[in-house]
């Protein structure tokens, strides 16, 4: 395979998978990791992929365009359901407080709440609040503010002021991207501000994100990797990414597998 052919194949692989590690590409094309790094550098210069630590992601992974709730609801739905079941193991005991960030995966975790478990629940998600409002065991606090139609999440000063006064036992946080270098990230600055305040007010932070988000770096970072206690993801996360996150203090839990 000529270098140009290999680079085209690598670009196609990164685009289809959402990311690829240097080690994975070296094995797939039977070349050295140094060769892969040179290929990725050439593809980055050509504007076909974006190099990140340990590999590459599609250029679109850094754009400030984000999908709406309806699109995200059906994207990797089986993975999200499996992740939610695994994340439910982190739900606190009765009498505790829990925060749910807006998102389709966090909504699935909220749906796992036992109907008889007495909890104080805080959320900025209109769909999550609507789902939990009829549960008599839940004391629900819906954060106010401007609701973004795209994500159905309350954002703005009102939500930020409320979060500044709170301390919750555990927070389930969604993210568009997670990397050691850029931390947790999302395309929208208003959404990022609320997520940042949520992370700050939690004693324990559980990120729920499928493996396509690992290695992605979106426009706005809202929390460093050191603020994450646990990441619940699927088994398609690469061994290299799992090792790197673990080395930075993140407990990586695989849906359907062991921590």
mmCIF file of C-alpha atoms in Angstrom:
data_model
loop_
_atom_site.group_PDB
_atom_site.id
_atom_site.type_symbol
_atom_site.label_atom_id
_atom_site.label_comp_id
_atom_site.label_asym_id
_atom_site.label_seq_id
_atom_site.Cartn_x
_atom_site.Cartn_y
_atom_site.Cartn_z
ATOM 1 C CA UNK A 1 0.000 0.000 0.000
ATOM 2 C CA UNK A 2 1.379 3.383 -1.010
ATOM 3 C CA UNK A 3 1.513 6.110 1.687
ATOM 4 C CA UNK A 4 -1.235 8.091 -0.048
ATOM 5 C CA UNK A 5 -3.510 5.039 -0.130
ATOM 6 C CA UNK A 6 -2.816 4.288 3.523
ATOM 7 C CA UNK A 7 -3.550 7.876 4.517
ATOM 8 C CA UNK A 8 -6.863 7.806 2.647
ATOM 9 C CA UNK A 9 -7.749 4.551 4.404
ATOM 10 C CA UNK A 10 -6.814 6.021 7.788
ATOM 11 C CA UNK A 11 -8.944 9.118 7.170
ATOM 12 C CA UNK A 12 -11.910 6.932 6.207
ATOM 13 C CA UNK A 13 -11.422 4.771 9.298
ATOM 14 C CA UNK A 14 -11.292 7.773 11.635
ATOM 15 C CA UNK A 15 -14.415 9.249 10.061
ATOM 16 C CA UNK A 16 -16.401 6.002 10.288
ATOM 17 C CA UNK A 17 -15.320 5.104 13.843
ATOM 18 C CA UNK A 18 -15.342 8.606 15.312
ATOM 19 C CA UNK A 19 -11.732 8.232 16.461
ATOM 20 C CA UNK A 20 -8.706 5.953 16.138
ATOM 21 C CA UNK A 21 -5.588 5.434 18.239
ATOM 22 C CA UNK A 22 -2.029 5.390 16.909
ATOM 23 C CA UNK A 23 -1.507 1.842 18.192
ATOM 24 C CA UNK A 24 -4.717 0.595 16.540
ATOM 25 C CA UNK A 25 -3.777 2.132 13.183
ATOM 26 C CA UNK A 26 -0.223 0.798 13.317
ATOM 27 C CA UNK A 27 -1.562 -2.723 13.841
ATOM 28 C CA UNK A 28 -4.282 -2.382 11.207
ATOM 29 C CA UNK A 29 -1.871 -1.253 8.460
ATOM 30 C CA UNK A 30 1.211 -3.150 9.638
ATOM 31 C CA UNK A 31 3.402 -0.068 10.003
ATOM 32 C CA UNK A 32 5.286 1.534 12.884
ATOM 33 C CA UNK A 33 3.687 4.013 15.245
ATOM 34 C CA UNK A 34 6.134 6.641 13.940
ATOM 35 C CA UNK A 35 4.771 6.097 10.419
ATOM 36 C CA UNK A 36 1.206 6.483 11.686
ATOM 37 C CA UNK A 37 2.096 9.722 13.461
ATOM 38 C CA UNK A 38 3.564 11.088 10.225
ATOM 39 C CA UNK A 39 0.423 10.026 8.351
ATOM 40 C CA UNK A 40 -1.804 11.733 10.930
ATOM 41 C CA UNK A 41 0.310 14.880 10.755
ATOM 42 C CA UNK A 42 -0.133 14.945 6.978
ATOM 43 C CA UNK A 43 -3.890 14.367 7.282
ATOM 44 C CA UNK A 44 -4.152 17.080 9.924
ATOM 45 C CA UNK A 45 -2.355 19.568 7.675
ATOM 46 C CA UNK A 46 -4.703 18.614 4.844
ATOM 47 C CA UNK A 47 -7.701 19.300 7.076
ATOM 48 C CA UNK A 48 -9.014 15.732 6.871
ATOM 49 C CA UNK A 49 -8.609 14.695 10.530
ATOM 50 C CA UNK A 50 -7.623 16.393 13.762
ATOM 51 C CA UNK A 51 -4.705 14.946 15.704
ATOM 52 C CA UNK A 52 -5.339 14.465 19.427
ATOM 53 C CA UNK A 53 -3.227 12.877 22.118
ATOM 54 C CA UNK A 54 -2.698 9.240 21.177
ATOM 55 C CA UNK A 55 -4.587 9.286 17.893
ATOM 56 C CA UNK A 56 -7.015 11.278 15.751
ATOM 57 C CA UNK A 57 -10.656 12.345 15.553
ATOM 58 C CA UNK A 58 -12.701 13.695 12.635
ATOM 59 C CA UNK A 59 -12.519 17.414 11.978
ATOM 60 C CA UNK A 60 -16.258 17.553 12.673
ATOM 61 C CA UNK A 61 -15.530 16.503 16.265
ATOM 62 C CA UNK A 62 -14.215 20.008 16.924
ATOM 63 C CA UNK A 63 -16.996 21.947 15.253
ATOM 64 C CA UNK A 64 -19.390 24.052 17.285
ATOM 65 C CA UNK A 65 -22.410 22.338 15.707
ATOM 66 C CA UNK A 66 -24.247 19.929 17.990
ATOM 67 C CA UNK A 67 -27.060 17.466 17.284
ATOM 68 C CA UNK A 68 -30.512 17.920 18.768
ATOM 69 C CA UNK A 69 -32.196 15.683 21.326
ATOM 70 C CA UNK A 70 -34.160 13.682 18.746
ATOM 71 C CA UNK A 71 -31.017 12.851 16.767
ATOM 72 C CA UNK A 72 -28.998 12.005 19.889
ATOM 73 C CA UNK A 73 -31.816 9.841 21.259
ATOM 74 C CA UNK A 74 -31.431 7.325 18.439
ATOM 75 C CA UNK A 75 -27.645 7.556 18.087
ATOM 76 C CA UNK A 76 -25.924 4.522 19.684
ATOM 77 C CA UNK A 77 -29.114 3.909 21.669
ATOM 78 C CA UNK A 78 -28.195 0.335 22.642
ATOM 79 C CA UNK A 79 -24.882 1.541 24.048
ATOM 80 C CA UNK A 80 -26.581 4.272 26.041
ATOM 81 C CA UNK A 81 -29.088 1.853 27.543
ATOM 82 C CA UNK A 82 -26.298 -0.487 28.614
ATOM 83 C CA UNK A 83 -24.289 2.415 30.056
ATOM 84 C CA UNK A 84 -27.318 3.630 32.009
ATOM 85 C CA UNK A 85 -27.817 0.208 33.589
ATOM 86 C CA UNK A 86 -24.178 0.139 34.675
ATOM 87 C CA UNK A 87 -24.315 3.735 35.933
ATOM 88 C CA UNK A 88 -27.382 2.939 38.044
ATOM 89 C CA UNK A 89 -25.024 1.102 40.400
ATOM 90 C CA UNK A 90 -23.783 4.555 41.452
ATOM 91 C CA UNK A 91 -27.241 5.806 42.469
ATOM 92 C CA UNK A 92 -27.064 6.860 46.134
ATOM 93 C CA UNK A 93 -28.854 5.422 49.134
ATOM 94 C CA UNK A 94 -32.175 6.844 50.375
ATOM 95 C CA UNK A 95 -31.925 10.303 51.880
ATOM 96 C CA UNK A 96 -29.117 11.441 49.581
ATOM 97 C CA UNK A 97 -29.086 14.079 46.842
ATOM 98 C CA UNK A 98 -28.374 13.441 43.176
ATOM 99 C CA UNK A 99 -27.980 15.756 40.197
ATOM 100 C CA UNK A 100 -28.788 14.805 36.611
ATOM 101 C CA UNK A 101 -27.269 16.850 33.823
ATOM 102 C CA UNK A 102 -29.385 17.209 30.689
ATOM 103 C CA UNK A 103 -28.767 14.559 28.068
ATOM 104 C CA UNK A 104 -30.117 11.391 26.532
ATOM 105 C CA UNK A 105 -27.791 9.078 28.480
ATOM 106 C CA UNK A 106 -28.314 10.848 31.808
ATOM 107 C CA UNK A 107 -32.071 10.654 31.153
ATOM 108 C CA UNK A 108 -31.747 6.900 30.863
ATOM 109 C CA UNK A 109 -29.909 6.784 34.199
ATOM 110 C CA UNK A 110 -32.696 8.849 35.788
ATOM 111 C CA UNK A 111 -35.145 6.310 34.392
ATOM 112 C CA UNK A 112 -33.387 3.636 36.450
ATOM 113 C CA UNK A 113 -34.321 5.278 39.759
ATOM 114 C CA UNK A 114 -36.164 2.800 42.014
ATOM 115 C CA UNK A 115 -39.724 4.079 42.507
ATOM 116 C CA UNK A 116 -39.537 3.753 46.307
ATOM 117 C CA UNK A 117 -36.112 5.336 46.893
ATOM 118 C CA UNK A 118 -36.406 8.687 48.647
ATOM 119 C CA UNK A 119 -33.976 11.117 47.071
ATOM 120 C CA UNK A 120 -33.548 14.814 46.443
ATOM 121 C CA UNK A 121 -33.062 15.213 42.701
ATOM 122 C CA UNK A 122 -31.739 18.330 40.969
ATOM 123 C CA UNK A 123 -31.775 18.710 37.187
ATOM 124 C CA UNK A 124 -31.727 21.304 34.431
ATOM 125 C CA UNK A 125 -33.394 18.893 32.005
ATOM 126 C CA UNK A 126 -37.045 19.473 31.154
ATOM 127 C CA UNK A 127 -37.567 15.830 29.978
ATOM 128 C CA UNK A 128 -35.935 14.387 33.113
ATOM 129 C CA UNK A 129 -37.977 16.660 35.366
ATOM 130 C CA UNK A 130 -41.192 15.681 33.571
ATOM 131 C CA UNK A 131 -40.344 12.010 34.006
ATOM 132 C CA UNK A 132 -39.579 12.274 37.730
ATOM 133 C CA UNK A 133 -42.233 14.807 38.748
ATOM 134 C CA UNK A 134 -44.880 12.142 39.391
ATOM 135 C CA UNK A 135 -42.681 9.961 41.606
ATOM 136 C CA UNK A 136 -43.808 10.515 45.226
ATOM 137 C CA UNK A 137 -40.459 9.374 46.645
ATOM 138 C CA UNK A 138 -38.562 12.118 44.773
ATOM 139 C CA UNK A 139 -38.124 15.665 46.005
ATOM 140 C CA UNK A 140 -37.504 17.387 42.696
ATOM 141 C CA UNK A 141 -35.732 20.689 42.096
ATOM 142 C CA UNK A 142 -35.814 21.903 38.500
ATOM 143 C CA UNK A 143 -33.213 24.542 37.764
ATOM 144 C CA UNK A 144 -34.633 27.625 36.112
ATOM 145 C CA UNK A 145 -33.367 29.736 33.247
ATOM 146 C CA UNK A 146 -33.569 29.913 29.488
ATOM 147 C CA UNK A 147 -34.381 26.529 27.952
ATOM 148 C CA UNK A 148 -32.299 25.641 24.902
ATOM 149 C CA UNK A 149 -34.610 24.008 22.382
ATOM 150 C CA UNK A 150 -31.758 21.955 20.946
ATOM 151 C CA UNK A 151 -30.992 20.143 24.215
ATOM 152 C CA UNK A 152 -34.106 20.971 26.305
ATOM 153 C CA UNK A 153 -31.764 22.129 29.064
ATOM 154 C CA UNK A 154 -32.079 25.210 31.275
ATOM 155 C CA UNK A 155 -29.038 27.465 31.025
ATOM 156 C CA UNK A 156 -28.077 31.001 32.046
ATOM 157 C CA UNK A 157 -27.594 33.054 35.188
ATOM 158 C CA UNK A 158 -30.624 31.736 37.046
ATOM 159 C CA UNK A 159 -29.392 28.149 36.803
ATOM 160 C CA UNK A 160 -25.840 29.177 37.695
ATOM 161 C CA UNK A 161 -26.953 31.100 40.786
ATOM 162 C CA UNK A 162 -28.953 28.117 42.043
ATOM 163 C CA UNK A 163 -26.066 25.711 41.516
ATOM 164 C CA UNK A 164 -23.686 28.012 43.386
ATOM 165 C CA UNK A 165 -25.784 27.494 46.537
ATOM 166 C CA UNK A 166 -25.987 23.695 46.293
ATOM 167 C CA UNK A 167 -23.893 20.726 47.386
ATOM 168 C CA UNK A 168 -25.046 17.333 46.091
ATOM 169 C CA UNK A 169 -23.805 13.855 46.925
ATOM 170 C CA UNK A 170 -23.406 12.677 43.345
ATOM 171 C CA UNK A 171 -23.777 14.149 39.862
ATOM 172 C CA UNK A 172 -24.340 12.274 36.616
ATOM 173 C CA UNK A 173 -22.797 14.370 33.869
ATOM 174 C CA UNK A 174 -23.035 14.036 30.106
ATOM 175 C CA UNK A 175 -20.366 15.273 27.722
ATOM 176 C CA UNK A 176 -19.756 15.616 23.996
ATOM 177 C CA UNK A 177 -16.060 14.941 24.398
ATOM 178 C CA UNK A 178 -13.615 13.641 26.980
ATOM 179 C CA UNK A 179 -9.822 13.683 26.782
ATOM 180 C CA UNK A 180 -6.953 13.983 29.220
ATOM 181 C CA UNK A 181 -5.714 17.171 27.574
ATOM 182 C CA UNK A 182 -9.028 19.040 27.153
ATOM 183 C CA UNK A 183 -11.049 17.399 29.920
ATOM 184 C CA UNK A 184 -14.831 17.341 29.474
ATOM 185 C CA UNK A 185 -16.054 19.490 26.609
ATOM 186 C CA UNK A 186 -19.169 20.579 24.740
ATOM 187 C CA UNK A 187 -19.861 22.873 21.762
ATOM 188 C CA UNK A 188 -22.024 25.496 23.513
ATOM 189 C CA UNK A 189 -20.599 28.002 26.025
ATOM 190 C CA UNK A 190 -23.875 28.480 27.937
ATOM 191 C CA UNK A 191 -24.296 24.731 28.332
ATOM 192 C CA UNK A 192 -20.647 24.461 29.378
ATOM 193 C CA UNK A 193 -21.110 27.074 32.112
ATOM 194 C CA UNK A 194 -23.955 25.095 33.706
ATOM 195 C CA UNK A 195 -22.083 21.810 33.424
ATOM 196 C CA UNK A 196 -19.043 23.443 35.044
ATOM 197 C CA UNK A 197 -21.164 24.598 37.982
ATOM 198 C CA UNK A 198 -22.690 21.123 38.295
ATOM 199 C CA UNK A 199 -19.275 19.497 38.540
ATOM 200 C CA UNK A 200 -18.195 22.042 41.160
ATOM 201 C CA UNK A 201 -21.201 21.419 43.396
ATOM 202 C CA UNK A 202 -20.911 17.614 43.452
ATOM 203 C CA UNK A 203 -19.044 15.503 45.983
ATOM 204 C CA UNK A 204 -18.728 12.701 43.423
ATOM 205 C CA UNK A 205 -18.854 13.044 39.630
ATOM 206 C CA UNK A 206 -19.911 10.197 37.344
ATOM 207 C CA UNK A 207 -19.598 10.857 33.612
ATOM 208 C CA UNK A 208 -21.810 8.750 31.355
ATOM 209 C CA UNK A 209 -20.605 8.696 27.752
ATOM 210 C CA UNK A 210 -20.242 6.094 25.033
ATOM 211 C CA UNK A 211 -16.764 5.334 23.728
ATOM 212 C CA UNK A 212 -17.165 7.520 20.629
ATOM 213 C CA UNK A 213 -16.831 10.536 22.962
ATOM 214 C CA UNK A 214 -13.455 9.393 24.331
ATOM 215 C CA UNK A 215 -10.618 11.307 22.693
ATOM 216 C CA UNK A 216 -12.968 13.921 21.243
ATOM 217 C CA UNK A 217 -12.293 17.556 22.060
ATOM 218 C CA UNK A 218 -15.198 19.962 21.595
ATOM 219 C CA UNK A 219 -15.117 23.757 21.499
ATOM 220 C CA UNK A 220 -15.511 24.544 25.230
ATOM 221 C CA UNK A 221 -13.879 22.628 28.082
ATOM 222 C CA UNK A 222 -16.033 22.691 31.204
ATOM 223 C CA UNK A 223 -14.059 20.478 33.606
ATOM 224 C CA UNK A 224 -10.528 19.070 33.853
ATOM 225 C CA UNK A 225 -10.104 15.313 33.787
ATOM 226 C CA UNK A 226 -9.056 15.416 37.449
ATOM 227 C CA UNK A 227 -12.582 16.410 38.463
ATOM 228 C CA UNK A 228 -14.024 13.123 37.160
ATOM 229 C CA UNK A 229 -14.353 10.304 39.682
ATOM 230 C CA UNK A 230 -15.798 7.683 37.345
ATOM 231 C CA UNK A 231 -16.516 7.241 33.656
ATOM 232 C CA UNK A 232 -19.173 4.720 32.654
ATOM 233 C CA UNK A 233 -18.742 3.796 29.002
ATOM 234 C CA UNK A 234 -18.970 0.828 26.649
ATOM 235 C CA UNK A 235 -16.460 -1.929 25.987
ATOM 236 C CA UNK A 236 -15.321 -0.406 22.684
ATOM 237 C CA UNK A 237 -13.077 2.069 24.497
ATOM 238 C CA UNK A 238 -9.492 1.305 23.504
ATOM 239 C CA UNK A 239 -7.136 -0.267 26.027
ATOM 240 C CA UNK A 240 -4.793 2.712 25.620
ATOM 241 C CA UNK A 241 -7.523 5.252 26.409
ATOM 242 C CA UNK A 242 -8.737 3.232 29.374
ATOM 243 C CA UNK A 243 -5.209 2.990 30.743
ATOM 244 C CA UNK A 244 -4.548 6.706 30.270
ATOM 245 C CA UNK A 245 -7.775 7.728 32.008
ATOM 246 C CA UNK A 246 -7.120 5.313 34.872
ATOM 247 C CA UNK A 247 -3.639 6.742 35.302
ATOM 248 C CA UNK A 248 -5.245 10.161 35.771
ATOM 249 C CA UNK A 249 -7.457 8.909 38.599
ATOM 250 C CA UNK A 250 -10.636 8.102 36.679
ATOM 251 C CA UNK A 251 -12.392 4.835 37.525
ATOM 252 C CA UNK A 252 -13.390 3.439 34.133
ATOM 253 C CA UNK A 253 -16.468 1.208 34.303
ATOM 254 C CA UNK A 254 -17.395 -0.810 31.240
ATOM 255 C CA UNK A 255 -21.084 -1.412 30.662
ATOM 256 C CA UNK A 256 -21.654 -5.130 30.898
ATOM 257 C CA UNK A 257 -18.099 -5.660 32.167
ATOM 258 C CA UNK A 258 -15.808 -5.088 35.111
ATOM 259 C CA UNK A 259 -14.307 -1.819 36.308
#
